[in-house]
mmCIF file of C-alpha atoms in Angstrom:
data_model
loop_
_atom_site.group_PDB
_atom_site.id
_atom_site.type_symbol
_atom_site.label_atom_id
_atom_site.label_comp_id
_atom_site.label_asym_id
_atom_site.label_seq_id
_atom_site.Cartn_x
_atom_site.Cartn_y
_atom_site.Cartn_z
ATOM 1 C CA UNK A 1 0.073 0.127 0.043
ATOM 2 C CA UNK A 2 1.446 3.459 -1.028
ATOM 3 C CA UNK A 3 2.268 5.690 1.756
ATOM 4 C CA UNK A 4 -0.011 8.578 1.704
ATOM 5 C CA UNK A 5 1.334 12.050 0.629
ATOM 6 C CA UNK A 6 2.885 14.129 3.498
ATOM 7 C CA UNK A 7 1.308 17.367 4.600
ATOM 8 C CA UNK A 8 2.893 20.690 4.438
ATOM 9 C CA UNK A 9 2.391 21.271 7.884
ATOM 10 C CA UNK A 10 1.990 19.142 11.390
ATOM 11 C CA UNK A 11 -1.599 18.703 11.488
ATOM 12 C CA UNK A 12 -1.551 18.065 15.491
ATOM 13 C CA UNK A 13 0.332 21.119 16.138
ATOM 14 C CA UNK A 14 -1.953 22.936 13.818
ATOM 15 C CA UNK A 15 -5.029 21.406 15.659
ATOM 16 C CA UNK A 16 -3.324 22.204 19.102
ATOM 17 C CA UNK A 17 -3.029 25.936 18.265
ATOM 18 C CA UNK A 18 -6.551 26.105 17.046
ATOM 19 C CA UNK A 19 -7.537 24.210 20.456
ATOM 20 C CA UNK A 20 -5.663 27.019 22.392
ATOM 21 C CA UNK A 21 -7.315 29.830 20.474
ATOM 22 C CA UNK A 22 -10.753 28.052 20.890
ATOM 23 C CA UNK A 23 -10.734 26.768 24.468
ATOM 24 C CA UNK A 24 -7.234 27.348 25.929
ATOM 25 C CA UNK A 25 -4.192 25.516 26.398
ATOM 26 C CA UNK A 26 -4.916 22.129 26.887
ATOM 27 C CA UNK A 27 -1.207 19.810 26.537
ATOM 28 C CA UNK A 28 -2.924 16.701 27.156
ATOM 29 C CA UNK A 29 -4.821 17.003 23.697
ATOM 30 C CA UNK A 30 -1.556 17.255 21.590
ATOM 31 C CA UNK A 31 -0.068 14.408 23.418
ATOM 32 C CA UNK A 32 -3.096 11.881 23.386
ATOM 33 C CA UNK A 33 -3.477 12.841 19.478
ATOM 34 C CA UNK A 34 0.258 12.349 19.076
ATOM 35 C CA UNK A 35 -0.046 9.069 20.893
ATOM 36 C CA UNK A 36 -2.775 7.747 18.905
ATOM 37 C CA UNK A 37 -1.455 8.696 15.471
ATOM 38 C CA UNK A 38 1.971 6.894 16.713
ATOM 39 C CA UNK A 39 0.029 3.790 17.290
ATOM 40 C CA UNK A 40 -1.653 3.822 13.851
ATOM 41 C CA UNK A 41 1.792 4.392 12.467
ATOM 42 C CA UNK A 42 3.641 1.564 14.350
ATOM 43 C CA UNK A 43 0.763 -0.937 13.858
ATOM 44 C CA UNK A 44 0.863 -0.382 10.337
ATOM 45 C CA UNK A 45 4.647 -0.935 9.928
ATOM 46 C CA UNK A 46 4.205 -4.016 12.231
ATOM 47 C CA UNK A 47 1.323 -5.664 10.652
ATOM 48 C CA UNK A 48 3.339 -4.979 7.307
ATOM 49 C CA UNK A 49 6.158 -7.080 8.527
ATOM 50 C CA UNK A 50 4.299 -9.903 9.966
ATOM 51 C CA UNK A 51 1.639 -10.032 7.117
ATOM 52 C CA UNK A 52 3.782 -12.336 4.829
ATOM 53 C CA UNK A 53 3.757 -14.686 7.704
ATOM 54 C CA UNK A 54 -0.254 -14.708 7.717
ATOM 55 C CA UNK A 55 -0.030 -12.930 11.066
ATOM 56 C CA UNK A 56 -1.491 -9.635 12.657
ATOM 57 C CA UNK A 57 0.455 -8.319 15.251
ATOM 58 C CA UNK A 58 -2.235 -9.283 17.758
ATOM 59 C CA UNK A 59 -1.567 -12.959 16.377
ATOM 60 C CA UNK A 60 1.990 -12.494 16.707
ATOM 61 C CA UNK A 61 1.613 -11.581 20.277
ATOM 62 C CA UNK A 62 -0.363 -14.701 21.120
ATOM 63 C CA UNK A 63 2.558 -17.044 19.495
ATOM 64 C CA UNK A 64 5.295 -15.257 21.502
ATOM 65 C CA UNK A 65 3.023 -15.359 24.771
ATOM 66 C CA UNK A 66 2.982 -19.136 24.266
ATOM 67 C CA UNK A 67 6.674 -19.529 23.217
ATOM 68 C CA UNK A 68 7.445 -17.711 26.565
ATOM 69 C CA UNK A 69 5.152 -20.396 28.547
ATOM 70 C CA UNK A 70 7.049 -23.398 29.922
ATOM 71 C CA UNK A 71 5.113 -25.838 28.285
ATOM 72 C CA UNK A 72 4.091 -24.061 25.176
ATOM 73 C CA UNK A 73 0.592 -23.827 26.159
ATOM 74 C CA UNK A 74 -1.825 -22.105 28.276
ATOM 75 C CA UNK A 75 -5.545 -21.744 28.915
ATOM 76 C CA UNK A 76 -7.190 -19.463 26.739
ATOM 77 C CA UNK A 77 -8.560 -17.349 29.665
ATOM 78 C CA UNK A 78 -4.713 -16.759 30.845
ATOM 79 C CA UNK A 79 -4.203 -15.761 27.259
ATOM 80 C CA UNK A 80 -6.717 -12.993 27.438
ATOM 81 C CA UNK A 81 -5.345 -11.894 30.965
ATOM 82 C CA UNK A 82 -1.847 -11.595 29.763
ATOM 83 C CA UNK A 83 -2.684 -9.759 26.297
ATOM 84 C CA UNK A 84 -5.424 -7.746 28.056
ATOM 85 C CA UNK A 85 -7.805 -8.542 25.666
ATOM 86 C CA UNK A 86 -11.679 -9.477 25.960
ATOM 87 C CA UNK A 87 -12.091 -13.229 25.502
ATOM 88 C CA UNK A 88 -13.864 -13.258 22.329
ATOM 89 C CA UNK A 89 -10.876 -11.647 21.163
ATOM 90 C CA UNK A 90 -8.667 -14.381 22.297
ATOM 91 C CA UNK A 91 -11.005 -16.761 20.600
ATOM 92 C CA UNK A 92 -10.899 -15.259 17.281
ATOM 93 C CA UNK A 93 -7.223 -14.734 17.326
ATOM 94 C CA UNK A 94 -6.398 -18.500 18.391
ATOM 95 C CA UNK A 95 -8.957 -19.893 15.895
ATOM 96 C CA UNK A 96 -7.066 -17.824 13.082
ATOM 97 C CA UNK A 97 -4.049 -19.442 14.602
ATOM 98 C CA UNK A 98 -5.119 -22.857 14.429
ATOM 99 C CA UNK A 99 -6.546 -22.527 11.206
ATOM 100 C CA UNK A 100 -2.921 -21.692 9.907
ATOM 101 C CA UNK A 101 -1.588 -24.731 11.674
ATOM 102 C CA UNK A 102 0.301 -22.553 13.953
ATOM 103 C CA UNK A 103 -1.570 -23.387 17.281
ATOM 104 C CA UNK A 104 -3.613 -26.445 18.354
ATOM 105 C CA UNK A 105 -6.115 -26.537 20.859
ATOM 106 C CA UNK A 106 -7.502 -29.048 23.191
ATOM 107 C CA UNK A 107 -9.649 -29.224 26.292
ATOM 108 C CA UNK A 108 -7.762 -28.436 29.642
ATOM 109 C CA UNK A 109 -7.787 -31.398 31.635
ATOM 110 C CA UNK A 110 -7.598 -29.173 34.988
ATOM 111 C CA UNK A 111 -10.499 -27.440 33.924
ATOM 112 C CA UNK A 112 -13.699 -29.227 32.338
ATOM 113 C CA UNK A 113 -14.778 -26.038 30.631
ATOM 114 C CA UNK A 114 -11.501 -24.402 29.685
ATOM 115 C CA UNK A 115 -9.295 -24.862 26.343
ATOM 116 C CA UNK A 116 -5.897 -25.084 26.415
ATOM 117 C CA UNK A 117 -3.995 -23.259 23.281
ATOM 118 C CA UNK A 118 -0.671 -24.695 22.385
ATOM 119 C CA UNK A 119 2.013 -23.370 19.910
ATOM 120 C CA UNK A 120 2.977 -25.971 17.122
ATOM 121 C CA UNK A 121 6.441 -26.528 15.440
ATOM 122 C CA UNK A 122 5.457 -24.465 12.606
ATOM 123 C CA UNK A 123 3.984 -22.269 14.861
ATOM 124 C CA UNK A 124 7.417 -21.687 16.509
ATOM 125 C CA UNK A 125 9.244 -21.396 13.265
ATOM 126 C CA UNK A 126 7.011 -18.577 12.243
ATOM 127 C CA UNK A 127 7.096 -17.069 15.591
ATOM 128 C CA UNK A 128 11.128 -17.121 15.362
ATOM 129 C CA UNK A 129 11.218 -15.705 11.721
ATOM 130 C CA UNK A 130 8.773 -12.915 12.319
ATOM 131 C CA UNK A 131 10.317 -11.954 15.418
ATOM 132 C CA UNK A 132 13.913 -11.596 13.406
ATOM 133 C CA UNK A 133 11.997 -9.215 10.889
ATOM 134 C CA UNK A 134 10.440 -7.380 13.562
ATOM 135 C CA UNK A 135 13.781 -6.610 15.508
ATOM 136 C CA UNK A 136 15.278 -6.045 12.211
ATOM 137 C CA UNK A 137 12.868 -3.080 11.540
ATOM 138 C CA UNK A 138 13.369 -2.122 15.521
ATOM 139 C CA UNK A 139 9.574 -2.707 15.680
ATOM 140 C CA UNK A 140 9.165 0.332 13.699
ATOM 141 C CA UNK A 141 10.769 2.589 16.592
ATOM 142 C CA UNK A 142 13.886 3.001 14.693
ATOM 143 C CA UNK A 143 14.049 6.638 14.958
ATOM 144 C CA UNK A 144 14.783 6.342 18.564
ATOM 145 C CA UNK A 145 18.081 4.964 20.359
ATOM 146 C CA UNK A 146 17.949 2.463 23.207
ATOM 147 C CA UNK A 147 17.616 5.150 25.740
ATOM 148 C CA UNK A 148 15.053 7.131 24.151
ATOM 149 C CA UNK A 149 12.924 3.769 23.905
ATOM 150 C CA UNK A 150 13.588 3.209 27.832
ATOM 151 C CA UNK A 151 12.266 6.668 28.426
ATOM 152 C CA UNK A 152 9.224 6.148 26.408
ATOM 153 C CA UNK A 153 8.505 2.884 28.150
ATOM 154 C CA UNK A 154 9.067 4.842 31.542
ATOM 155 C CA UNK A 155 6.895 7.710 30.768
ATOM 156 C CA UNK A 156 3.919 5.326 29.626
ATOM 157 C CA UNK A 157 4.047 3.119 32.688
ATOM 158 C CA UNK A 158 2.299 5.417 35.349
ATOM 159 C CA UNK A 159 -0.432 5.619 32.822
ATOM 160 C CA UNK A 160 -0.789 2.086 32.677
ATOM 161 C CA UNK A 161 -0.411 1.811 36.317
ATOM 162 C CA UNK A 162 -3.378 4.067 36.902
ATOM 163 C CA UNK A 163 -5.254 1.918 34.293
ATOM 164 C CA UNK A 164 -4.604 -1.012 36.602
ATOM 165 C CA UNK A 165 -2.912 -2.856 33.874
ATOM 166 C CA UNK A 166 -0.999 -4.339 36.735
ATOM 167 C CA UNK A 167 -0.134 -3.723 40.389
ATOM 168 C CA UNK A 168 3.420 -2.163 41.344
ATOM 169 C CA UNK A 169 5.783 -4.169 43.156
#
């Protein structure tokens, strides 16, 4: 997909200026708009890298999570909890991975109603290859060095804590 033509001005800076004129200074408006636009850019770039593997970033994240688990399998509920997504999203994601032969599902022997998702050998190969490609393009953050990436992580952490993503140690 071709990149859209660049604007001759920063539309977020322009919106910030117009916002200030109409309602007063609200730096959080420009910040959230920048974060949301950055998320769109990054998701587009990352999805383009994983697409040749039949993946979306959400499916890639699920594969990575399964590779991180000791046995290569997790209950569907645990996948949703760790990826912080709705159970329906987990089901759709895992079902797509099953259809691609990257994940298998089976009843959870420890929970009569639950289902375990396990990564297949093909899933591990695809995950490793996609990871190499994503690392080669710095997950779309190549314009930042390691220190700046750490700063971004640290800057967004309080927002995640306030949203109860996790409890601080």
